[in-house]
Short mmCIF file of C-alpha atoms in Angstrom, two decimals:
data_model
loop_
_atom_site.label_atom_id
_atom_site.label_comp_id
_atom_site.label_asym_id
_atom_site.label_seq_id
_atom_site.Cartn_x
_atom_site.Cartn_y
_atom_site.Cartn_z
CA MET A 451 -132.29 -152.31 85.82
CA ILE A 452 -128.60 -151.59 86.51
CA ARG A 453 -126.03 -152.66 83.86
CA PRO A 454 -122.42 -151.73 82.50
CA LEU A 455 -122.35 -148.88 80.06
CA ARG A 456 -122.10 -150.01 76.39
CA ALA A 457 -120.79 -147.94 73.56
CA GLU A 458 -124.14 -147.70 71.89
CA ASP A 459 -125.15 -145.67 75.24
CA LEU A 460 -122.65 -142.90 75.25
CA ASN A 461 -124.53 -140.24 73.33
CA GLN A 462 -127.56 -140.85 75.52
CA VAL A 463 -125.63 -140.92 78.78
CA VAL A 464 -123.49 -137.62 77.74
CA GLU A 465 -126.89 -135.78 77.04
CA LEU A 466 -128.16 -137.06 80.45
CA TRP A 467 -125.02 -135.57 82.20
CA TYR A 468 -125.14 -132.32 80.38
CA CYS A 469 -128.68 -131.54 80.94
CA THR A 470 -128.60 -132.75 84.50
CA SER A 471 -125.35 -130.62 84.93
CA VAL A 472 -126.76 -127.53 83.59
CA LEU A 473 -129.81 -127.81 85.79
CA ALA A 474 -127.94 -128.82 88.98
CA HIS A 475 -124.92 -126.42 88.61
CA ASP A 476 -126.91 -123.11 87.67
CA PHE A 477 -123.97 -121.29 89.38
CA ILE A 478 -121.72 -122.29 86.43
CA PRO A 479 -122.04 -121.11 83.06
CA GLN A 480 -123.70 -123.37 80.77
CA GLU A 481 -120.91 -122.74 78.13
CA PHE A 482 -118.67 -124.72 80.51
CA TRP A 483 -120.55 -127.83 80.49
CA TYR A 484 -120.99 -127.71 76.68
CA SER A 485 -117.26 -127.55 76.29
CA GLN A 486 -116.86 -130.64 78.31
CA LYS A 487 -119.55 -132.53 76.24
CA GLN A 488 -116.70 -134.08 73.75
CA ALA A 489 -114.28 -135.21 76.42
CA MET A 490 -117.06 -136.84 78.57
CA HIS A 491 -117.91 -138.69 75.30
CA ASP A 492 -114.30 -139.64 74.15
CA ILE A 493 -112.20 -139.73 77.30
CA TYR A 494 -113.77 -139.73 80.59
CA LEU A 495 -116.72 -142.24 80.18
CA PRO A 496 -115.00 -144.69 78.12
CA ASN A 497 -111.80 -144.72 80.56
CA SER A 498 -114.19 -145.31 83.55
CA ASN A 499 -116.21 -148.36 84.80
CA THR A 500 -119.67 -147.05 84.34
CA TRP A 501 -122.95 -148.31 84.90
CA VAL A 502 -126.39 -147.15 83.84
CA TYR A 503 -129.85 -147.49 85.34
CA GLU A 504 -131.99 -148.50 82.61
CA GLN A 505 -135.86 -148.55 82.17
CA GLY A 506 -137.14 -149.97 79.11
CA ASP A 507 -135.06 -148.38 76.47
CA CYS A 508 -134.41 -145.41 78.35
CA ILE A 509 -131.29 -144.47 80.55
CA LEU A 510 -132.52 -142.66 83.78
CA GLY A 511 -129.20 -142.61 85.36
CA PHE A 512 -125.39 -143.58 85.55
CA ILE A 513 -122.44 -143.68 87.78
CA ALA A 514 -118.84 -143.75 86.82
CA TYR A 515 -115.92 -145.50 89.07
CA TYR A 516 -112.43 -144.59 88.64
CA GLN A 517 -109.53 -145.47 90.90
CA GLY A 518 -111.23 -145.28 94.13
CA PHE A 519 -113.37 -142.17 93.09
CA ILE A 520 -116.71 -141.51 91.79
CA PRO A 521 -116.43 -138.86 88.99
CA ALA A 522 -119.94 -138.98 88.17
CA LEU A 523 -123.22 -139.70 89.51
CA PHE A 524 -126.22 -138.38 87.67
CA VAL A 525 -130.06 -139.23 87.53
CA SER A 526 -132.28 -137.65 84.96
CA PRO A 527 -134.01 -134.55 86.55
CA ASN A 528 -137.50 -136.39 85.85
CA ALA A 529 -136.64 -139.40 87.58
CA GLN A 530 -134.74 -137.97 90.78
CA SER A 531 -135.99 -138.63 94.32
CA GLN A 532 -137.34 -142.06 93.19
CA GLY A 533 -134.29 -144.13 94.79
CA ILE A 534 -132.27 -144.43 91.31
CA GLY A 535 -129.13 -142.70 92.68
CA GLN A 536 -129.16 -144.57 95.74
CA GLN A 537 -129.48 -147.94 93.74
CA LEU A 538 -126.54 -146.99 91.56
CA LEU A 539 -124.45 -145.99 94.52
CA ASP A 540 -125.32 -149.03 96.54
CA SER A 541 -124.41 -151.33 93.63
CA LEU A 542 -121.04 -149.65 93.57
CA LYS A 543 -120.59 -149.82 97.09
CA GLN A 544 -121.06 -153.52 96.90
CA LEU A 545 -117.96 -153.50 94.51
CA HIS A 546 -115.53 -150.98 95.68
CA ASN A 547 -114.45 -149.95 99.36
CA PRO A 548 -113.54 -147.18 100.26
CA LEU A 549 -115.24 -144.51 97.70
CA GLN A 550 -114.33 -140.90 97.52
CA LEU A 551 -116.19 -138.09 95.52
CA ALA A 552 -116.22 -134.39 94.94
CA VAL A 553 -119.36 -132.15 95.10
CA TYR A 554 -119.78 -128.72 94.65
CA ALA A 555 -120.57 -126.67 97.76
CA GLU A 556 -123.37 -124.83 96.03
CA ASN A 557 -125.10 -127.95 94.97
CA GLN A 558 -126.48 -128.47 98.61
CA ARG A 559 -129.21 -130.99 97.18
CA ALA A 560 -126.19 -133.63 96.13
CA HIS A 561 -124.21 -132.61 99.21
CA GLN A 562 -127.26 -133.71 101.54
CA PHE A 563 -127.90 -136.79 99.49
CA TYR A 564 -124.33 -137.85 99.77
CA LEU A 565 -124.28 -137.26 103.64
CA LYS A 566 -127.29 -139.61 103.77
CA GLN A 567 -125.36 -142.19 102.06
CA GLY A 568 -122.76 -142.48 104.67
CA PHE A 569 -120.30 -140.07 103.15
CA GLN A 570 -118.39 -137.74 105.16
CA GLU A 571 -116.64 -134.55 104.53
CA ILE A 572 -112.84 -134.96 104.27
CA GLU A 573 -111.70 -131.83 102.57
CA ARG A 574 -112.70 -128.66 101.14
CA ARG A 575 -111.05 -127.06 98.01
CA VAL A 576 -111.39 -124.95 94.90
CA CYS A 577 -112.12 -126.89 91.63
CA GLU A 578 -109.45 -125.99 89.19
CA HIS A 579 -111.61 -126.14 86.03
CA THR A 580 -114.48 -123.70 87.72
CA GLN A 581 -112.82 -122.10 90.57
CA HIS A 582 -115.96 -123.09 92.64
CA ASP A 583 -115.67 -124.49 96.06
CA GLU A 584 -116.13 -128.22 96.05
CA ILE A 585 -116.18 -130.67 99.02
CA VAL A 586 -114.14 -133.90 98.97
CA MET A 587 -116.27 -136.68 100.64
CA ALA A 588 -115.32 -140.32 101.63
CA TRP A 589 -117.31 -143.48 102.38
CA GLN A 590 -116.07 -146.83 104.00
CA ALA A 591 -117.95 -149.71 104.77
CA SER A 592 -117.99 -150.25 108.42
CA ALA A 593 -116.19 -153.55 109.86
#
């Protein structure tokens, strides 16, 4: 079930984000992700519109939206390739159009996922926080 993030979900969602970030971005030192945990908990998630994918009492994924941008879409590693990311993205597409996001160029799996979901590359740049190349992608519903 997809539902809005609740305050009591924050710890579980931040832990999901952290563990998944470390695995998906092995080209970035783990210390960077650790250094961002408190900001995710206190700033980024509370100031975004965020929805979680919950199964039973377990949150398996989440998506965040902020001013036309998707700053986060993460699915637990043991729940990936089961359509959860696509369901979260599809639910957001029903609410917001157009959408943009940035994905690390080295994260080829995520890049390919977004291409399959109809996103197109619009820019390549260097991430100011990590100095790694990222790809800005955009999606817009067809008329």
